[in-house]
Short mmCIF file of C-alpha atoms in Angstrom, two decimals:
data_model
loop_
_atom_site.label_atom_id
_atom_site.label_comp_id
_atom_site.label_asym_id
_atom_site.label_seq_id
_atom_site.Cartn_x
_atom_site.Cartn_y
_atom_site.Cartn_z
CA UNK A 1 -1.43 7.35 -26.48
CA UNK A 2 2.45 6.61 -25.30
CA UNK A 3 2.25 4.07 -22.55
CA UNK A 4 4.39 2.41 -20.22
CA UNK A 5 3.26 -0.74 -18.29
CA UNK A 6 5.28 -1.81 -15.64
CA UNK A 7 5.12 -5.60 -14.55
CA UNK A 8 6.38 -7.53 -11.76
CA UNK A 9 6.43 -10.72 -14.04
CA UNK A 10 7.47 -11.32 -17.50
CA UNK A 11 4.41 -11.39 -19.53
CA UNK A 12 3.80 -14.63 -21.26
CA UNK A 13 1.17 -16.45 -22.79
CA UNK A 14 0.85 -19.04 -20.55
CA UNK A 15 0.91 -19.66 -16.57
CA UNK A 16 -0.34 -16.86 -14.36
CA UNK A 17 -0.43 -13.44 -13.66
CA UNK A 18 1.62 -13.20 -16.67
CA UNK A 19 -0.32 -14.68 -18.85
CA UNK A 20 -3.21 -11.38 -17.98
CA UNK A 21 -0.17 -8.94 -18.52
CA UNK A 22 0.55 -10.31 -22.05
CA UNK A 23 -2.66 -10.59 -23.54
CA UNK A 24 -3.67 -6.58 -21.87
CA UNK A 25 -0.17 -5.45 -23.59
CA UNK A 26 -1.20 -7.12 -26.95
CA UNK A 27 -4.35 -5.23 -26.54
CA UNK A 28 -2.76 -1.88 -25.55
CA UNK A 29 -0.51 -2.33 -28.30
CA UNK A 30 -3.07 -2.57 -31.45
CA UNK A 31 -4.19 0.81 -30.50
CA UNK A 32 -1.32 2.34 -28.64
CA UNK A 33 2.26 2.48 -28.43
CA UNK A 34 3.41 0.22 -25.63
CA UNK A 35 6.77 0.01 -23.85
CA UNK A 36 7.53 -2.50 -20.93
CA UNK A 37 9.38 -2.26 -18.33
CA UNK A 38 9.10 -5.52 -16.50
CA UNK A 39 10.85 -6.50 -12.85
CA UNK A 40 11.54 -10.05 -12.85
CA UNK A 41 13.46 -13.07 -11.12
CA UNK A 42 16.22 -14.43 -12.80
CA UNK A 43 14.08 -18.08 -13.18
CA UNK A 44 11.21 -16.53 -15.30
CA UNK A 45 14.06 -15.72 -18.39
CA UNK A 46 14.86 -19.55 -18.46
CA UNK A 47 13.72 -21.37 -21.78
CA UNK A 48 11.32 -17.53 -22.60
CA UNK A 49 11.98 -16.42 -26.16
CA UNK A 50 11.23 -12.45 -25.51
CA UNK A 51 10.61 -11.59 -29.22
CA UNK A 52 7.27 -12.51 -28.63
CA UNK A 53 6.79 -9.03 -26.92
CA UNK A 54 8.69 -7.11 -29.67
CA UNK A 55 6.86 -7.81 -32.17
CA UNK A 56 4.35 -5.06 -30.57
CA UNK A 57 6.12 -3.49 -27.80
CA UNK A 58 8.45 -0.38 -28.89
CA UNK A 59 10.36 -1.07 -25.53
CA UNK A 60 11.17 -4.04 -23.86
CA UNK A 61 13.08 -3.75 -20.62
CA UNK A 62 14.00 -6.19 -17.79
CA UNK A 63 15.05 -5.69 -14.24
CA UNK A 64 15.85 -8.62 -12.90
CA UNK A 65 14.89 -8.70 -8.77
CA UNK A 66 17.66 -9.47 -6.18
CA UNK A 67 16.88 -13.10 -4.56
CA UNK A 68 16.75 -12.73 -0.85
CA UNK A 69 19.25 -14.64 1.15
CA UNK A 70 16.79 -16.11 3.88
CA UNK A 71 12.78 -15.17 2.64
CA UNK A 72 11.27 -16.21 6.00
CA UNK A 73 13.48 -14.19 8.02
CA UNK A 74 13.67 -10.97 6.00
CA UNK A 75 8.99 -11.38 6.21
CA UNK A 76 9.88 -11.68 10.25
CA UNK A 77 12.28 -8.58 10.00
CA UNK A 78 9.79 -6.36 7.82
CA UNK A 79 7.01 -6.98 9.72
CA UNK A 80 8.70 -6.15 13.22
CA UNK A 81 9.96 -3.13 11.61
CA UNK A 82 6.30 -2.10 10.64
CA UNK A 83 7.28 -2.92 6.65
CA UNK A 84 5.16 -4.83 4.64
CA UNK A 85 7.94 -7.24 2.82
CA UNK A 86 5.13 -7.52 -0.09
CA UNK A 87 6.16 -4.20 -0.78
CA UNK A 88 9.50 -4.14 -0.10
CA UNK A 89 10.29 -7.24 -2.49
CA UNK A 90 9.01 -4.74 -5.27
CA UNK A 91 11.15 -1.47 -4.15
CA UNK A 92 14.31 -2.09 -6.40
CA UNK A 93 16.57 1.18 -6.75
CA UNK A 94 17.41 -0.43 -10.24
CA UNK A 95 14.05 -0.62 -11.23
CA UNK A 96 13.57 3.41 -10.21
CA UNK A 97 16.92 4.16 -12.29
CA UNK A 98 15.68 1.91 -15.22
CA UNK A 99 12.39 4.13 -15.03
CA UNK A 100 14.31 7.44 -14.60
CA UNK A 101 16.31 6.83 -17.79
CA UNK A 102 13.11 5.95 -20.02
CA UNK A 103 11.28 8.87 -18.58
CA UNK A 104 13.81 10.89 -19.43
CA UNK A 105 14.46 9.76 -23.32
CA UNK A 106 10.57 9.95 -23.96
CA UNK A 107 7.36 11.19 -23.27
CA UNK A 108 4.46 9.32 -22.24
CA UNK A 109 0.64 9.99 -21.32
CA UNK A 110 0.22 7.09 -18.87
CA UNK A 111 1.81 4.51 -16.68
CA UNK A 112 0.14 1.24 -16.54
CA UNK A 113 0.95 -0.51 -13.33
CA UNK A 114 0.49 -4.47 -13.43
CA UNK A 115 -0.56 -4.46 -9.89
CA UNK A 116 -0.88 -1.77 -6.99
CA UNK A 117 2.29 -3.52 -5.54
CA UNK A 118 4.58 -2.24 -7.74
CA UNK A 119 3.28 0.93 -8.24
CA UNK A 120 5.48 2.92 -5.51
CA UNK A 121 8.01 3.97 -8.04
CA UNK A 122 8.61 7.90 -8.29
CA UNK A 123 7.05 9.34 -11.48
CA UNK A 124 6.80 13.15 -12.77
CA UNK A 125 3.92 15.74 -11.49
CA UNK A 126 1.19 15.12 -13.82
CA UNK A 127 1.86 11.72 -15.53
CA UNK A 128 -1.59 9.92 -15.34
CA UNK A 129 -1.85 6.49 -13.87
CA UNK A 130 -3.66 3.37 -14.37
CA UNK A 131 -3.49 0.29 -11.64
CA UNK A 132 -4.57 -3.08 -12.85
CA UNK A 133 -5.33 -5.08 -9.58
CA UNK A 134 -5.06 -8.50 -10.77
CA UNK A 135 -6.15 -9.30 -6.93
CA UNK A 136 -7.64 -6.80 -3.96
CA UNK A 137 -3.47 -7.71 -1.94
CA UNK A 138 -4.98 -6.93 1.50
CA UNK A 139 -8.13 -8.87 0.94
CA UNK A 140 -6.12 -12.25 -0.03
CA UNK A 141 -3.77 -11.36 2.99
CA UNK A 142 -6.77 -11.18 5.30
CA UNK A 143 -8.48 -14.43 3.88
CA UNK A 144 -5.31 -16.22 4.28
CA UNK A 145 -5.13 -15.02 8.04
CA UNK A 146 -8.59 -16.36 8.50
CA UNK A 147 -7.56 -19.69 7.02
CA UNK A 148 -4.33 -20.31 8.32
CA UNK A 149 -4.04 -22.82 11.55
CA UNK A 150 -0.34 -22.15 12.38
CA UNK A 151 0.12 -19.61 14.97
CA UNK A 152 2.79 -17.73 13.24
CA UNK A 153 1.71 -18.14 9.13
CA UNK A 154 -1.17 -15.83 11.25
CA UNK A 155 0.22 -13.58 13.06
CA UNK A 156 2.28 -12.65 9.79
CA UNK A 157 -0.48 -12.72 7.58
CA UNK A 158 -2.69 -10.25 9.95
CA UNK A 159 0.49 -8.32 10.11
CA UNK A 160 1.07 -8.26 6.87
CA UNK A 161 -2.45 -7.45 5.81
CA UNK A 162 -2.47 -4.25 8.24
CA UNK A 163 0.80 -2.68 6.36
CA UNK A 164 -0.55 -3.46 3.26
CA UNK A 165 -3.96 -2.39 3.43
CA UNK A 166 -3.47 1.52 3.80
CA UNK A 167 -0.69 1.78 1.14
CA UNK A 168 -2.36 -0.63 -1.38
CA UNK A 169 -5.62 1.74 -1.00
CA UNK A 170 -3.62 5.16 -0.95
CA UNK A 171 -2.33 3.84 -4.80
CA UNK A 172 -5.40 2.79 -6.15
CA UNK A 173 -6.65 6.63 -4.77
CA UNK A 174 -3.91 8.69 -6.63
CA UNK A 175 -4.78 6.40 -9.92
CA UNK A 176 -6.61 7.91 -12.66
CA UNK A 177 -8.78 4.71 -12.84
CA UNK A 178 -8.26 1.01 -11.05
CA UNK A 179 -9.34 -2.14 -13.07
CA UNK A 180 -10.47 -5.12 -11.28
CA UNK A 181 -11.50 -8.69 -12.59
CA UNK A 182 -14.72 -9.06 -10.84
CA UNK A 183 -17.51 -6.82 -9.82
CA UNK A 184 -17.66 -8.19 -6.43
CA UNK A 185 -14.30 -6.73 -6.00
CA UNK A 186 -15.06 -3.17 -8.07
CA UNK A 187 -17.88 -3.27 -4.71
CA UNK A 188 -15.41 -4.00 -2.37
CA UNK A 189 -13.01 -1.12 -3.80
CA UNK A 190 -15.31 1.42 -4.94
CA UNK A 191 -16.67 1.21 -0.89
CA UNK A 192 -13.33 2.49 0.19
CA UNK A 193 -12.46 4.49 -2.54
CA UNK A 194 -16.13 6.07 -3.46
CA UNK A 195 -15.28 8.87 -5.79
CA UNK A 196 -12.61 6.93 -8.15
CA UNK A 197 -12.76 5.31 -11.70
CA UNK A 198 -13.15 1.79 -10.99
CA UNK A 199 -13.49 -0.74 -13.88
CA UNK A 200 -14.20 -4.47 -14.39
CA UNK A 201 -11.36 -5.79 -16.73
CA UNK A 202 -12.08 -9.97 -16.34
CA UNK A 203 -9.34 -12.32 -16.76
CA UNK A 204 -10.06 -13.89 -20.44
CA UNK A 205 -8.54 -17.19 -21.74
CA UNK A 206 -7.12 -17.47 -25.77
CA UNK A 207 -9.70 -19.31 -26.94
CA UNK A 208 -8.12 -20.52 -29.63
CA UNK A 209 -5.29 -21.55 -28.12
CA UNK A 210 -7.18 -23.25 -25.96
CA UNK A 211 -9.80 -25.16 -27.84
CA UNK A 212 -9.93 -29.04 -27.06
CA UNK A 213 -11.46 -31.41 -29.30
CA UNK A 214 -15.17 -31.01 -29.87
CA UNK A 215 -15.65 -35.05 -28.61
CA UNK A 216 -13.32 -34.55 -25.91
CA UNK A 217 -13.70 -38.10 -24.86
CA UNK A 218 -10.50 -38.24 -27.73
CA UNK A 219 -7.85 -37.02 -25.95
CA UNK A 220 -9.04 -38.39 -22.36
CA UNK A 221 -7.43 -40.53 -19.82
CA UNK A 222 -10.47 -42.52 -18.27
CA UNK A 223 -10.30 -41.55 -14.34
CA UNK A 224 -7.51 -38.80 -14.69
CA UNK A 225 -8.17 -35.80 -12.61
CA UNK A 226 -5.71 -32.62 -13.20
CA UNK A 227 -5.10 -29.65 -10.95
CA UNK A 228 -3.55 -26.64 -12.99
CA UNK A 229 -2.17 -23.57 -10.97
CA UNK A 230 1.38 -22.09 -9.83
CA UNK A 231 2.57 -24.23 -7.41
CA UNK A 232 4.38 -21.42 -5.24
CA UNK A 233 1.65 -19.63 -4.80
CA UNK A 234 -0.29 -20.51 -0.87
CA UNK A 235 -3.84 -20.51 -2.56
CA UNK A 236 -2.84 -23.64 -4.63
CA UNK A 237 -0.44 -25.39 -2.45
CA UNK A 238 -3.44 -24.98 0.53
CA UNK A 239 -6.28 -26.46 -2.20
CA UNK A 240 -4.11 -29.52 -3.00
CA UNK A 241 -3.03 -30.56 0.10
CA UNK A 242 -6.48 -30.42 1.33
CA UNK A 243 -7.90 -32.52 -1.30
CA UNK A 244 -4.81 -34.75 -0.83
CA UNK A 245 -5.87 -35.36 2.64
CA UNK A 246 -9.77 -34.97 2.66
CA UNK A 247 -11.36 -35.80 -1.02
CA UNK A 248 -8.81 -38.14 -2.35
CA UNK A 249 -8.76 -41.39 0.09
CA UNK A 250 -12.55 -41.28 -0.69
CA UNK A 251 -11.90 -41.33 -4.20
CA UNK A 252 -9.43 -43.57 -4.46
CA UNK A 253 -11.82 -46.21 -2.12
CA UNK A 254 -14.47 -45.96 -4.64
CA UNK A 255 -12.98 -45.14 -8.16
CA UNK A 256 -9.51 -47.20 -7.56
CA UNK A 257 -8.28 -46.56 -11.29
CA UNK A 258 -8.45 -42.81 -10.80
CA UNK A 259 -5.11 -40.77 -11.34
CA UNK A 260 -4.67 -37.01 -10.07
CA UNK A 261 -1.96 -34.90 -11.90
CA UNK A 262 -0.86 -32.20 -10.28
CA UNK A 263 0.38 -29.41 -12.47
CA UNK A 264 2.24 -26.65 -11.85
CA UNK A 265 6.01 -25.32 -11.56
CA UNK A 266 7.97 -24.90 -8.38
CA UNK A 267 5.86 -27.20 -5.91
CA UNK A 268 7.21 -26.49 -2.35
CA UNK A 269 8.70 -30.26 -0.24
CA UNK A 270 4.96 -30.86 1.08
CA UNK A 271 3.71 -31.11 -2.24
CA UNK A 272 6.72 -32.96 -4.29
CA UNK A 273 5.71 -35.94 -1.62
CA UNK A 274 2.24 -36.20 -2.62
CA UNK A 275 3.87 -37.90 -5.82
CA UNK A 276 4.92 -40.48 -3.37
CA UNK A 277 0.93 -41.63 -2.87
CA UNK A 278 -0.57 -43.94 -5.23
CA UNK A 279 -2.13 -42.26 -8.48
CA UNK A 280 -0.91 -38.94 -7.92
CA UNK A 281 1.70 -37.38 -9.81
CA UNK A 282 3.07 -33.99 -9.29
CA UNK A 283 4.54 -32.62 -12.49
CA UNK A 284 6.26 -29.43 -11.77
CA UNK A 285 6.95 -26.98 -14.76
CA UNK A 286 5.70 -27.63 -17.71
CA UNK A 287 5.53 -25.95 -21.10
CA UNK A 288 2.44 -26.15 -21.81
CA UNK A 289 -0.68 -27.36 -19.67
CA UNK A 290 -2.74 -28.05 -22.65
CA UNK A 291 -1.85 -32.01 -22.96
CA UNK A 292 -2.55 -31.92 -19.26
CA UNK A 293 -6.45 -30.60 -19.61
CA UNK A 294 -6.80 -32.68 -22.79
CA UNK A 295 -6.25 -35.77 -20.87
CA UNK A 296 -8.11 -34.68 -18.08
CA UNK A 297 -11.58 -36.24 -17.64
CA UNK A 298 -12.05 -33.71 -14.87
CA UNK A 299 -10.58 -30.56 -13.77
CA UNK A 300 -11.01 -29.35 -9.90
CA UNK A 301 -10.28 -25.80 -7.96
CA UNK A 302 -10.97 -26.94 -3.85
CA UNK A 303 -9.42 -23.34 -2.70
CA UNK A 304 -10.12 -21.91 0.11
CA UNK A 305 -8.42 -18.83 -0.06
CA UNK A 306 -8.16 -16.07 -2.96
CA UNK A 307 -9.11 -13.16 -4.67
CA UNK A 308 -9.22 -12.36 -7.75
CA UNK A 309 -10.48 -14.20 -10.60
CA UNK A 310 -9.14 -18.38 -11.43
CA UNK A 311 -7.17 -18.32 -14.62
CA UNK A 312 -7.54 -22.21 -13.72
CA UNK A 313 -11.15 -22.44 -14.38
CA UNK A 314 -11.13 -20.30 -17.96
CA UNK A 315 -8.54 -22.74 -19.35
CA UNK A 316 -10.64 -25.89 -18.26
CA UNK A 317 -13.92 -24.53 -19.68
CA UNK A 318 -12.17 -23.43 -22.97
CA UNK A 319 -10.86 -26.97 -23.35
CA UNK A 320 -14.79 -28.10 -22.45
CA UNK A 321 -13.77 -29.83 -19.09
CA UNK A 322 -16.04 -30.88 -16.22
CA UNK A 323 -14.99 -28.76 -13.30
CA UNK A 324 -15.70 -29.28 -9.73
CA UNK A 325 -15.16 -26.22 -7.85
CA UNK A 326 -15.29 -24.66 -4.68
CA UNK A 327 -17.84 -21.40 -4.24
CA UNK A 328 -14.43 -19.29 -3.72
CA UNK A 329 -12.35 -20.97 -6.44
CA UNK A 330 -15.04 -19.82 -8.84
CA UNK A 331 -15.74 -16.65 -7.32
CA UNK A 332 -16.65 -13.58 -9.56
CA UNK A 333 -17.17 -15.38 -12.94
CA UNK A 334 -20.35 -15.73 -14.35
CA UNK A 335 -20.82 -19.36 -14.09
CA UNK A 336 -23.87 -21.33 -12.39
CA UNK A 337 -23.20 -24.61 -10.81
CA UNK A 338 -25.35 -27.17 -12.37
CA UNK A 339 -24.98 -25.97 -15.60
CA UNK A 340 -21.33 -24.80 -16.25
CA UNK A 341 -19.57 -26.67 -13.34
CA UNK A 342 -20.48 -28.14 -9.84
CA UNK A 343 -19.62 -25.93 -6.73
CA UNK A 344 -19.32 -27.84 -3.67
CA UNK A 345 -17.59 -26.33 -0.37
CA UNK A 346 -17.61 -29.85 2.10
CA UNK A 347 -14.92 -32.19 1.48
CA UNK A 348 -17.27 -35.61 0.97
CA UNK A 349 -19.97 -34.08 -1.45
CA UNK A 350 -16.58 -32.60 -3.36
CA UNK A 351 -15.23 -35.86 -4.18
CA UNK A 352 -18.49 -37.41 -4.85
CA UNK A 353 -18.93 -35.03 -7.58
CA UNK A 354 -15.56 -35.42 -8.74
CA UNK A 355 -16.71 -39.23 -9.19
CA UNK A 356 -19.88 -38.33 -10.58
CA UNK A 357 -18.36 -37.08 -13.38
CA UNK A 358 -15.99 -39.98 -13.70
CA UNK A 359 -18.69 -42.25 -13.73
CA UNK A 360 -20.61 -40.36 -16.49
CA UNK A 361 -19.48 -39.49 -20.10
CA UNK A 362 -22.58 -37.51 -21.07
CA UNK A 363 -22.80 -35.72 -17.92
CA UNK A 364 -18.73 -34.20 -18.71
CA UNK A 365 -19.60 -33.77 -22.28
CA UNK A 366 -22.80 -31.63 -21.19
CA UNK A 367 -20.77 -29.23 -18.86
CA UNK A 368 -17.88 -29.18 -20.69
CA UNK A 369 -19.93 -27.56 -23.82
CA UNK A 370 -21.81 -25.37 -21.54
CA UNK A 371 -18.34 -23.94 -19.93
CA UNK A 372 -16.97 -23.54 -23.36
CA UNK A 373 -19.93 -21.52 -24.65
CA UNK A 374 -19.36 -19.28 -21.78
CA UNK A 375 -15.67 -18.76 -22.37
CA UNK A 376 -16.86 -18.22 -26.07
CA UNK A 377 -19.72 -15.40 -24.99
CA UNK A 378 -17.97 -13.76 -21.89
CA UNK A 379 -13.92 -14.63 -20.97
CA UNK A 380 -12.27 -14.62 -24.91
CA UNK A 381 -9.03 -12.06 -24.23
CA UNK A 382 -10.17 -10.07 -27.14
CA UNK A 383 -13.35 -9.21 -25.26
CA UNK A 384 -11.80 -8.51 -22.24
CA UNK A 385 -9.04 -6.41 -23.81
CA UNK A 386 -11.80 -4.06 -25.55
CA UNK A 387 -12.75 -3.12 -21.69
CA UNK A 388 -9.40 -2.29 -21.13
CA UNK A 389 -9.28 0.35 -24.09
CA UNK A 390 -12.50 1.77 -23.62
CA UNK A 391 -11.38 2.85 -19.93
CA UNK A 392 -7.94 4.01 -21.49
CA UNK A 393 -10.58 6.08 -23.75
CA UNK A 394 -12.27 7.20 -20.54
CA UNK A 395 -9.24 8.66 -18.98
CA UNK A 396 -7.47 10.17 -22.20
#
């Protein structure tokens, strides 16, 4: 087949959503022709060598997205207006004329949209379509609402999540077939949407890339702790300021030599001061999170708000970490606590088995082999990107 995936991110190996579009394009690619057509701020080009795509993709195209002048006022403005700004931040006339023109020079069988967000762009009577939902939008809308204390985060939030909702679900419905990274969520979907083509296409990790060292105890910083995650995203900046302020004093009281690193690019003012507390320190961007796992001794997700699947979590088991987790941070993978990582939901019994795990060398090495074996059997992108080709076989 001739495809075109549209992204609203650069694909790239690392960090992300992005790092999901890449390795699903490298997939597409061995058996397809691929173009791209990606919509993008002008801060994801910086330091990205793009040939990395062309070696596979016919067609690489970028559309870089305007930068609004005042973000909190123009979500205030949509919302009043009854527009979801989610939406709007995606609806770039360049983006439709830079689709026109490639639609017009050649023919292809199917669109792949990186996300039912973007896919509002005009297409041609006929042209099938595919809508990888990297998370259910409304549902992490609605789970923020829930979470969310201030008065007006809420109230946009709930608003938010009502203008989404109906749109996201009137996408997914004119798709040819919806891919999801959990099967709690192809439930969730295939409730509202009964008579569709729903798949499970999990998030995956390189698992060669991301490897460790078999004695991991090698590369580790005794007492280091690491966070890994995107740091302007609300799910992560949420999860570290609550452990900031509920798991770590406990920590620190009973394992004083511990060190937290928090890593991630673009951390918002609240989290740039945690670097002002003893033994944490925020890193912003990096270029690669690797070093950071490798010298972690253990790796934690505390969210409380999400969907989707934890790119996070993959990365730490391929690079056989200890992970503490919340039940939502490891929501719809295949792990068991006790044997792959420890899932605990109340702040006390989190950092005690963050210390646990501190305390005992055998215990990490035990659930760090057990989380890469799972990686190894279930999450390797290869695995995950023959899903994604059987359902292009399904809709062909």
């Amino acid at each position: 087949m001739k495809l075109l995936v549209m992204s609203p991110n650069f694909p790239r190996p690392t960090w992300g959503a992005g790092t999901r579009n890449y390795h699903l394009l490298k997939a597409l690619a061995s058996q397809h022709t691929v173009s791209l057509l990606a919509l993008v701020d002008s801060a994801e080009m910086e330091g990205y060598d793009g040939s990395l795509l062309e070696e596979w993709a016919r067609v690489v195209q970028v559309v870089v997205r305007p930068q609004p002048r005042s973000k909190r006022r123009q979500q205030i403005v949509s919302s009043m207006r009854g527009k979801s700004y989610v939406l709007a931040v995606q609806a770039v006339a360049s983006m439709q004329e830079a689709l026109d023109a490639l639609l017009a020079r050649d023919h292809y069988d199917a669109v792949v949209f990186e996300s039912a967000l973007i896919a509002g762009y005009r297409l041609p009577t006929g042209l099938k379509v595919v809508i990888d939902q990297h998370n259910i939008e409304y549902e992490l809308l609605q789970r923020t609402y829930k979470h969310e204390t201030a008065w007006l985060r809420r109230w946009y939030n709930w608003r938010e999540s009502c203008l989404l909702k109906p749109i996201e679900i009137a996408r997914c419905r004119s798709a040819q077939a919806v891919l999801v990274t959990s099967e709690r969520e192809r439930l969730s979907l295939q409730h509202v949407l009964s008579d569709k083509l729903i798949e499970v296409v999990p998030n995956g990790v390189d698992i060669q890339a991301f490897q460790g060292e078999p004695n991991p105890a090698a590369q580790e910083v005794a007492g280091r702790i690491v966070f890994t995650g995107t740091m302007d995203y609300y799910p992560n900046v949420d999860a570290v300021l609550s452990f900031a302020r509920r798991c770590w004093p406990l920590i620190q009281a009973q394992y004083p030599e511990a060190t937290w690193y928090i890593v991630g690019k673009n951390p918002p003012p609240e989290v740039q001061k945690l670097g002002d507390i003893s033994g944490i320190t925020v890193t912003g961007f990096v270029a690669d999170v690797r070093p950071y796992l490798s010298s972690a001794s253990v790796a934690i997700a505390p969210l409380s708000v999400g969907s989707g699947t934890r790119l996070k979590l993959l990365e730490a088991f391929a690079m056989r970490k200890a992970v503490v987790s919340t039940s939502l941070g490891c929501e719809g993978l295949a792990v068991r606590s006790g044997t792959h990582l420890v899932v605990e939901d109340q702040p006390q019994a989190f950092a005690q088995a963050v210390l646990a795990f501190l305390r005992s060398p055998e215990k990490r090495w035990l659930f760090g082999a057990a989380g890469r074996a799972l990686v190894e059997e279930q999450y390797s992108w290869e695995s995950c990107g023959a899903r994604l080709l059987h359902v292009l076989d399904e809709i062909a």
